[in-house]
Short mmCIF file of C-alpha atoms in Angstrom, two decimals:
data_model
loop_
_atom_site.label_atom_id
_atom_site.label_comp_id
_atom_site.label_asym_id
_atom_site.label_seq_id
_atom_site.Cartn_x
_atom_site.Cartn_y
_atom_site.Cartn_z
CA MET D 25 39.65 18.98 -10.46
CA PRO D 26 38.05 22.42 -11.14
CA LYS D 27 37.95 24.77 -8.16
CA ASN D 28 34.16 24.70 -7.90
CA SER D 29 33.55 21.04 -8.65
CA PRO D 30 32.05 18.90 -5.87
CA ARG D 31 33.72 15.96 -4.31
CA SER D 32 31.89 12.67 -4.53
CA ALA D 33 28.71 12.73 -2.45
CA ASP D 34 30.63 11.67 0.66
CA LEU D 35 27.84 12.51 3.07
CA ARG D 36 25.26 10.70 5.11
CA ILE D 37 22.15 11.74 6.97
CA SER D 38 22.55 11.79 10.74
CA ARG D 39 19.16 13.18 11.77
CA LEU D 40 15.71 13.88 10.34
CA GLU D 41 13.18 16.31 11.76
CA VAL D 42 9.85 16.33 9.94
CA THR D 43 6.37 17.64 10.59
CA ASN D 44 3.13 17.02 8.69
CA PHE D 45 4.20 14.27 6.24
CA LYS D 46 1.47 11.63 6.62
CA SER D 47 1.87 10.16 10.15
CA LEU D 48 5.20 11.94 10.69
CA VAL D 49 4.18 14.84 12.92
CA ASP D 50 7.07 16.33 14.86
CA LEU D 51 9.18 13.22 14.26
CA LYS D 52 12.86 13.28 15.20
CA LEU D 53 14.85 10.34 13.91
CA ASP D 54 18.60 9.69 14.26
CA LEU D 55 20.18 7.51 11.57
CA SER D 56 23.44 5.57 11.46
CA LYS D 57 25.38 4.36 8.46
CA PHE D 58 23.24 1.20 8.68
CA SER D 59 19.81 1.60 10.25
CA CYS D 60 16.95 -0.85 10.65
CA LEU D 61 13.39 0.23 11.44
CA ILE D 62 11.18 -2.16 13.40
CA GLY D 63 7.69 -1.80 14.81
CA LEU D 64 4.13 -3.00 14.50
CA ASN D 65 2.22 -2.79 11.22
CA GLY D 66 1.11 0.78 10.67
CA SER D 67 3.76 2.28 12.95
CA GLY D 68 5.24 4.40 10.14
CA LYS D 69 8.21 2.36 8.89
CA SER D 70 7.25 2.56 5.22
CA THR D 71 6.26 6.21 5.68
CA VAL D 72 9.81 7.08 6.75
CA LEU D 73 11.15 5.48 3.56
CA GLN D 74 8.53 7.35 1.52
CA PHE D 75 9.59 10.62 3.12
CA LEU D 76 13.25 10.05 2.30
CA ASP D 77 12.29 9.20 -1.27
CA PHE D 78 10.17 12.38 -1.28
CA LEU D 79 13.30 14.40 -0.39
CA ALA D 80 15.12 12.88 -3.36
CA GLN D 81 12.22 13.76 -5.66
CA LEU D 82 12.24 17.36 -4.40
CA VAL D 83 15.84 17.68 -5.59
CA ARG D 84 15.01 15.95 -8.89
CA GLY D 85 12.02 18.25 -9.38
CA ASN D 86 9.56 15.53 -10.41
CA ILE D 87 7.01 15.47 -7.60
CA THR D 88 4.06 15.14 -10.00
CA GLU D 89 5.49 11.99 -11.59
CA TRP D 90 6.33 10.56 -8.16
CA LEU D 91 2.76 11.13 -6.92
CA ASP D 92 1.26 9.68 -10.11
CA GLU D 93 3.38 6.53 -9.84
CA ARG D 94 1.97 5.91 -6.38
CA ASN D 95 -1.58 6.93 -7.33
CA TRP D 96 -1.50 9.65 -4.69
CA LYS D 97 -3.05 13.08 -4.80
CA SER D 98 -0.87 16.00 -3.79
CA GLY D 99 -2.78 16.78 -0.61
CA GLU D 100 -2.70 13.17 0.59
CA ILE D 101 0.90 13.39 1.80
CA LEU D 102 -0.08 16.22 4.18
CA SER D 103 -0.80 14.67 7.57
CA LYS D 104 -4.40 14.30 8.71
CA TRP D 105 -3.13 15.67 12.02
CA ALA D 106 -1.30 18.53 10.32
CA THR D 107 -0.37 21.46 12.53
CA GLY D 108 -0.12 23.75 9.50
CA PRO D 109 -0.70 23.89 5.71
CA GLU D 110 2.84 22.82 4.77
CA ILE D 111 5.27 19.95 5.30
CA THR D 112 8.35 21.19 7.12
CA PHE D 113 11.63 19.39 7.62
CA CYS D 114 15.27 19.72 8.56
CA VAL D 115 17.87 17.19 7.41
CA HIS D 116 21.21 17.08 9.24
CA LEU D 117 24.18 15.83 7.21
CA VAL D 118 27.58 14.65 8.37
CA GLU D 119 30.73 13.50 6.63
CA GLU D 120 30.40 9.94 5.36
CA ASP D 121 32.79 8.58 7.98
CA GLY D 122 30.86 10.36 10.73
CA SER D 123 33.86 12.57 11.48
CA GLY D 124 32.00 15.84 11.63
CA ARG D 125 29.00 17.97 10.79
CA ALA D 126 28.63 18.84 7.11
CA GLY D 127 25.47 20.96 7.10
CA THR D 128 21.67 21.12 7.07
CA TRP D 129 18.79 21.40 4.62
CA ALA D 130 15.62 22.95 6.05
CA ALA D 131 12.50 23.70 4.03
CA SER D 132 8.74 24.15 3.96
CA TYR D 133 6.88 22.32 1.18
CA ASN D 134 3.50 23.52 -0.10
CA PRO D 135 1.33 20.62 -1.42
CA THR D 136 -0.78 23.04 -3.46
CA THR D 137 2.11 24.46 -5.51
CA ARG D 138 4.12 21.22 -5.22
CA SER D 139 7.20 23.27 -4.43
CA CYS D 140 9.19 24.46 -1.44
CA SER D 141 7.99 27.89 -0.35
CA GLN D 142 11.09 28.44 1.76
CA GLU D 143 14.48 26.74 1.89
CA ARG D 144 17.76 27.17 3.67
CA ILE D 145 20.71 24.94 2.80
CA GLU D 146 23.85 25.52 4.82
CA MET D 147 26.88 23.53 3.73
CA GLY D 148 30.48 24.37 4.51
CA ASP D 149 31.02 28.13 4.27
CA PHE D 150 27.91 28.85 2.21
CA VAL D 151 24.16 29.25 2.59
CA LEU D 152 21.57 28.94 -0.19
CA GLU D 153 18.27 30.59 0.73
CA SER D 154 15.01 30.96 -1.15
CA ASP D 155 11.58 32.41 -0.44
CA PRO D 156 8.77 33.76 -2.67
CA GLN D 157 10.70 37.02 -3.26
CA VAL D 158 14.38 36.17 -3.60
CA ILE D 159 16.96 33.41 -4.03
CA ARG D 160 20.47 34.05 -2.79
CA CYS D 161 23.68 32.20 -2.23
CA ARG D 162 26.01 33.81 0.27
CA ARG D 163 28.96 33.08 2.51
CA SER D 164 28.07 32.02 6.04
CA LYS D 165 31.48 32.66 7.57
CA ARG D 166 34.13 35.33 7.38
CA GLY D 167 37.59 34.46 6.25
CA ALA D 168 39.68 34.13 3.14
CA LYS D 169 37.85 35.08 -0.04
CA PRO D 170 36.56 31.89 -1.66
CA ALA D 171 36.77 31.12 -5.37
CA PHE D 172 32.98 31.09 -5.58
CA LYS D 173 31.22 34.45 -5.95
CA PRO D 174 27.99 34.97 -3.93
CA TRP D 175 24.87 36.08 -5.83
CA GLU D 176 21.24 37.09 -5.41
CA SER D 177 18.27 36.90 -7.81
CA PRO D 178 14.55 37.70 -7.74
CA ALA D 179 12.43 34.56 -7.43
CA ASN D 180 10.52 35.30 -10.62
CA PHE D 181 10.27 31.79 -12.03
CA THR D 182 8.31 28.66 -11.17
CA PHE D 183 9.65 25.24 -10.29
CA GLU D 184 8.52 21.97 -8.76
CA GLY D 185 10.14 20.55 -5.63
CA SER D 186 13.31 22.20 -4.37
CA VAL D 187 15.06 25.24 -5.77
CA LEU D 188 18.03 22.88 -6.20
CA SER D 189 16.11 21.22 -9.04
CA ILE D 190 16.37 24.29 -11.29
CA LEU D 191 19.71 25.87 -10.37
CA LYS D 192 22.65 25.03 -12.62
CA ASP D 193 25.65 23.54 -10.84
CA GLU D 194 27.85 26.48 -11.79
CA LEU D 195 25.60 28.69 -9.63
CA LEU D 196 26.30 26.55 -6.55
CA PRO D 197 29.44 26.29 -4.41
CA ALA D 198 31.05 22.86 -4.31
CA SER D 199 29.69 22.07 -0.83
CA ILE D 200 26.07 22.63 -1.90
CA GLN D 201 26.66 20.71 -5.12
CA THR D 202 27.77 17.79 -2.95
CA CYS D 203 24.56 18.03 -0.91
CA LYS D 204 22.49 18.11 -4.10
CA ARG D 205 24.31 15.12 -5.54
CA PHE D 206 23.77 13.09 -2.36
CA PHE D 207 20.00 13.37 -2.72
CA LEU D 208 20.15 12.72 -6.46
CA LEU D 209 21.97 9.50 -5.53
CA THR D 210 19.35 8.42 -2.98
CA GLU D 211 17.48 5.35 -4.22
CA SER D 212 14.32 3.84 -2.73
CA LEU D 213 13.48 0.20 -3.35
CA ASP D 214 10.28 0.20 -1.33
CA THR D 215 8.02 -0.97 -4.17
CA LEU D 216 9.99 -3.77 -5.87
CA THR D 217 7.77 -6.24 -7.75
CA PRO D 218 8.87 -9.27 -9.83
CA GLU D 219 6.74 -8.14 -12.77
CA ARG D 220 8.50 -4.79 -13.01
CA LEU D 221 11.96 -6.27 -12.39
CA ARG D 222 11.50 -8.47 -15.48
CA GLN D 223 10.56 -5.60 -17.80
CA ARG D 224 12.64 -4.55 -20.77
CA THR D 225 13.57 -0.87 -20.59
CA ARG D 226 15.54 1.59 -22.69
CA THR D 227 17.28 3.76 -20.06
CA ALA D 228 17.76 3.85 -16.30
CA GLU D 229 19.79 7.03 -15.73
CA GLY D 230 21.17 5.60 -12.50
CA SER D 231 17.83 4.58 -10.99
CA LEU D 232 16.00 1.27 -10.76
CA GLY D 233 12.79 3.26 -11.03
CA HIS D 234 9.38 2.66 -9.49
CA GLY D 235 9.00 -1.00 -8.59
CA GLY D 236 12.40 -1.80 -10.10
CA ARG D 237 11.10 -1.38 -13.66
CA ASN D 238 14.49 -0.13 -14.96
CA LEU D 239 16.51 -3.14 -13.82
CA SER D 240 17.50 -4.29 -17.33
CA ALA D 241 18.81 -0.85 -18.30
CA PHE D 242 20.30 -0.32 -14.83
CA LEU D 243 22.39 -3.48 -15.25
CA PHE D 244 23.36 -2.45 -18.78
CA GLU D 245 24.50 0.99 -17.60
CA LEU D 246 26.58 -0.30 -14.67
CA GLU D 247 30.25 0.32 -15.20
CA ALA D 248 32.32 -2.75 -16.03
CA GLY D 249 33.72 -2.85 -12.50
CA GLY D 250 30.21 -2.72 -11.08
CA ARG D 251 29.05 -5.66 -13.21
CA LEU D 252 32.07 -7.70 -12.13
CA GLU D 253 31.38 -6.84 -8.48
CA LEU D 254 27.72 -7.82 -8.88
CA SER D 255 28.60 -11.18 -10.44
CA ALA D 256 31.20 -11.87 -7.74
CA ARG D 257 28.65 -11.18 -5.00
CA LEU D 258 26.06 -13.41 -6.65
CA ARG D 259 28.56 -16.28 -6.85
CA LYS D 260 28.89 -16.11 -3.07
CA ALA D 261 25.13 -16.66 -2.80
CA TYR D 262 24.80 -19.16 -5.66
CA PRO D 263 27.94 -21.31 -6.23
CA ASN D 264 26.85 -22.29 -9.75
CA PHE D 265 26.24 -18.73 -10.78
CA ARG D 266 28.53 -17.38 -13.50
CA ASN D 267 27.41 -13.84 -14.39
CA VAL D 268 24.64 -11.42 -15.31
CA VAL D 269 24.61 -10.30 -18.92
CA ALA D 270 22.68 -7.20 -20.01
CA LYS D 271 22.53 -6.19 -23.65
CA SER D 272 20.82 -3.80 -26.01
CA ILE D 273 18.39 -5.25 -28.52
CA ARG D 274 16.43 -3.64 -31.36
CA SER D 275 15.08 -0.10 -30.91
CA GLY D 276 17.35 0.45 -27.92
CA TRP D 277 15.51 -1.84 -25.51
CA LYS D 278 17.65 -3.51 -22.85
CA GLN D 279 17.23 -7.03 -21.53
CA PHE D 280 19.28 -9.31 -19.31
CA HIS D 281 19.86 -12.95 -18.59
CA VAL D 282 21.86 -14.94 -16.04
CA ASN D 283 24.37 -17.70 -16.76
CA GLU D 284 24.94 -20.69 -14.47
CA ASP D 285 27.55 -23.42 -14.87
CA PHE D 286 26.76 -27.03 -13.98
CA GLY D 287 29.89 -28.99 -14.73
CA ARG D 288 30.56 -28.51 -18.45
CA ASN D 289 27.02 -27.34 -19.12
CA ARG D 290 26.02 -23.69 -19.06
CA LEU D 291 22.41 -22.78 -18.35
CA ARG D 292 21.22 -19.44 -19.71
CA THR D 293 18.02 -18.04 -18.18
CA GLN D 294 16.24 -14.96 -19.50
CA ALA D 295 14.91 -12.43 -16.99
CA ALA D 296 11.34 -13.52 -17.69
CA HIS D 297 12.15 -16.93 -16.19
CA VAL D 298 14.42 -15.97 -13.28
CA ASN D 299 12.73 -16.76 -9.98
CA ASP D 300 11.33 -13.91 -7.87
CA GLY D 301 13.83 -14.21 -5.01
CA THR D 302 16.85 -14.18 -7.30
CA LEU D 303 15.46 -11.15 -9.14
CA ARG D 304 15.11 -9.27 -5.89
CA LEU D 305 18.61 -10.27 -4.80
CA ILE D 306 20.04 -9.11 -8.15
CA ALA D 307 18.34 -5.73 -7.67
CA ILE D 308 19.70 -5.33 -4.13
CA LEU D 309 23.25 -6.32 -5.06
CA ALA D 310 23.17 -4.19 -8.21
CA GLU D 311 22.49 -1.16 -6.00
CA LEU D 312 25.51 -2.03 -3.86
CA ALA D 313 27.62 -2.05 -7.02
CA SER D 314 26.23 1.29 -8.20
CA SER D 315 27.25 4.89 -7.50
CA ASN D 316 24.13 5.58 -5.43
CA ARG D 317 24.91 6.81 -1.92
CA PHE D 318 21.80 6.19 0.19
CA LEU D 319 19.77 3.00 -0.27
CA LEU D 320 16.30 2.36 1.14
CA PHE D 321 14.82 -1.16 1.35
CA ASP D 322 11.34 -1.96 2.66
CA GLU D 323 10.92 -5.36 4.38
CA ILE D 324 14.35 -6.48 3.27
CA GLU D 325 13.59 -10.14 3.99
CA ASN D 326 10.75 -10.38 1.44
CA GLY D 327 11.25 -13.10 -1.17
CA ILE D 328 14.76 -14.03 -0.01
CA ASN D 329 15.57 -17.54 1.17
CA PRO D 330 16.32 -17.55 4.93
CA GLU D 331 19.67 -19.21 4.19
CA LEU D 332 20.73 -16.08 2.28
CA ILE D 333 19.58 -13.50 4.83
CA GLU D 334 22.93 -13.44 6.66
CA PHE D 335 24.75 -12.90 3.37
CA VAL D 336 22.43 -10.01 2.44
CA ILE D 337 22.68 -8.30 5.83
CA ASP D 338 26.47 -8.68 5.95
CA SER D 339 26.65 -7.08 2.48
CA LEU D 340 24.42 -4.16 3.51
CA VAL D 341 26.31 -3.49 6.76
CA ALA D 342 29.71 -3.67 5.04
CA THR D 343 28.90 -1.43 2.06
CA LYS D 344 30.25 2.12 1.90
CA GLN D 345 26.77 3.47 1.16
CA GLN D 346 24.32 4.55 3.83
CA VAL D 347 21.54 1.98 4.15
CA LEU D 348 18.10 2.05 5.76
CA VAL D 349 15.94 -1.08 5.90
CA THR D 350 12.67 -2.05 7.50
CA THR D 351 11.89 -5.52 8.77
CA HIS D 352 9.47 -7.67 10.73
CA SER D 353 11.97 -10.53 10.94
CA PRO D 354 14.07 -11.36 14.02
CA LEU D 355 16.49 -13.07 11.61
CA ILE D 356 17.61 -9.67 10.37
CA LEU D 357 18.52 -8.51 13.87
CA ASN D 358 20.19 -11.83 14.69
CA TYR D 359 22.83 -11.16 12.06
CA LEU D 360 23.79 -7.77 13.53
CA ASP D 361 26.56 -7.46 16.08
CA ASP D 362 25.62 -5.75 19.35
CA ASP D 363 27.19 -2.39 18.49
CA THR D 364 25.47 -2.19 15.10
CA ALA D 365 22.19 -3.14 16.77
CA ARG D 366 22.58 -0.52 19.52
CA ASN D 367 23.36 2.22 17.03
CA GLY D 368 21.09 1.22 14.18
CA VAL D 369 17.94 -0.59 15.30
CA ILE D 370 15.12 1.93 15.72
CA TYR D 371 11.69 1.18 17.14
CA LEU D 372 8.78 3.11 15.63
CA TYR D 373 5.42 3.38 17.36
CA ARG D 374 2.27 5.44 17.19
CA THR D 375 1.19 7.78 19.98
CA LYS D 376 -2.39 7.97 21.23
CA SER D 377 -2.86 10.94 18.91
CA GLY D 378 -1.79 8.82 15.92
CA SER D 379 1.60 10.36 15.12
CA THR D 380 4.77 8.30 14.65
CA ARG D 381 7.61 8.43 17.17
CA ALA D 382 11.06 6.82 17.12
CA ILE D 383 13.46 5.56 19.78
CA PRO D 384 16.61 3.42 19.54
CA PHE D 385 15.32 -0.04 20.40
CA PHE D 386 18.16 -0.93 22.71
CA GLU D 387 17.92 2.33 24.62
CA ILE D 388 14.61 1.10 26.02
CA PRO D 389 15.68 -0.18 29.47
CA SER D 390 14.05 -3.61 29.17
CA GLN D 391 15.74 -4.18 25.80
CA ALA D 392 19.11 -2.93 27.02
CA GLU D 393 18.96 -5.54 29.79
CA LYS D 394 18.02 -8.31 27.38
CA LEU D 395 20.91 -7.43 25.08
CA LYS D 396 23.33 -8.22 27.91
CA VAL D 397 22.36 -11.90 27.75
CA MET D 398 20.62 -12.34 24.39
CA GLY D 399 21.36 -11.64 20.76
CA PRO D 400 19.51 -8.70 19.14
CA GLY D 401 17.08 -10.99 17.31
CA GLU D 402 16.41 -13.07 20.43
CA ALA D 403 15.59 -9.90 22.37
CA PHE D 404 13.21 -8.89 19.57
CA VAL D 405 11.43 -12.27 19.67
CA ASP D 406 11.18 -12.12 23.47
CA THR D 407 9.34 -8.77 23.38
CA ARG D 408 5.67 -7.93 22.94
CA LEU D 409 6.02 -4.71 20.97
CA ALA D 410 2.52 -3.58 21.84
CA GLU D 411 3.54 -3.39 25.50
CA LEU D 412 6.54 -1.11 24.94
CA THR D 413 4.53 2.11 24.62
CA ASP D 414 3.90 2.39 28.36
CA GLU D 415 7.57 1.73 29.17
CA ILE D 416 8.65 4.42 26.68
CA ALA D 417 6.17 6.88 28.20
CA ARG D 418 7.59 6.22 31.69
CA LEU D 419 11.10 6.63 30.32
CA LYS D 420 10.25 10.02 28.84
CA ARG D 421 8.71 11.09 32.17
CA ASN D 422 11.82 9.80 34.03
CA GLU D 423 9.65 7.45 36.06
CA PRO D 424 11.02 4.15 37.41
CA ALA D 425 9.69 0.88 36.05
CA PRO D 426 7.02 -0.78 38.24
CA GLU D 427 8.19 -3.58 40.50
CA ARG D 428 7.34 -7.11 39.48
#
């Protein structure tokens, strides 16, 4: 391996701090390898996924396309309760196994220019900094002379998103390349629709795309091992399932079909006729077989038969990738063991001022008590979420709960 080449993107996000992105005003959110967001409608669950997808688009440098796909105007992602003209954030990264701190990415994003006005990425022994005048990459620690040579350049060019989107890899130390690659391998599946999943496409370039529209090409581009893994997983869900076959047709378009065996008879079904739930399951499991490192799923239970929910959740918890899901279903929590639930289930709620806040669900005293005698999903069902706000406020003021 060359001296300055990055390792695989063996990182995960441990903490987010964000201000002024939609309802996320001064939000602090701790994430585990598997995290599940719960809360009432409008509490900010989908907004958190959108923000993480926004981070990935900053690194890709295609904010305009991302906004257009969602029919958003640039200024609409700036919070209505904004405390300033820019979106600011700090992302804390740790080693994939949670063994230690890897670094941070802090930036201010200007919705008018659609670019980061200031950034500071500290990874390993190096810091990459940019502002309107200068971009520099320097050592952050003294010690043995590294193979990578620090540099500095006037900021006399324009770009969209993060400065990472325009810098060639050879200008970055391996640690910062690894950070960049992690965000390039972050995939959001918050807008999956059956219509888009059935589309024929030419290329995927490692992404399912908005609404899952690149699924055909994504399956075609999976490495052979990934396709075998996908088919093996699907056979666990559907005993008659044989495999998924993706192929290139005229003009470079890609399409796929599924094969099922019923005795000696094989049934071949084109994507256009695969049922909605199976399409969604194929998309989810294809991501688990891909090289993407951070997967985001909104309302993970949508369209999936309740009998398959346990299989899906077990697959998501066991995967090496970092996973964040949202749900309204107690079934999802019921299939988590207590430790995973304690570490990964996060309750989102809105304050009286309208901003989103987060707290580990089973750190709320009433929920911690319930978890001693109930399963995570049973505790969820037994709770009126609308009544938790007062308990959380007392907890933050260190006040005892009222006697009953």
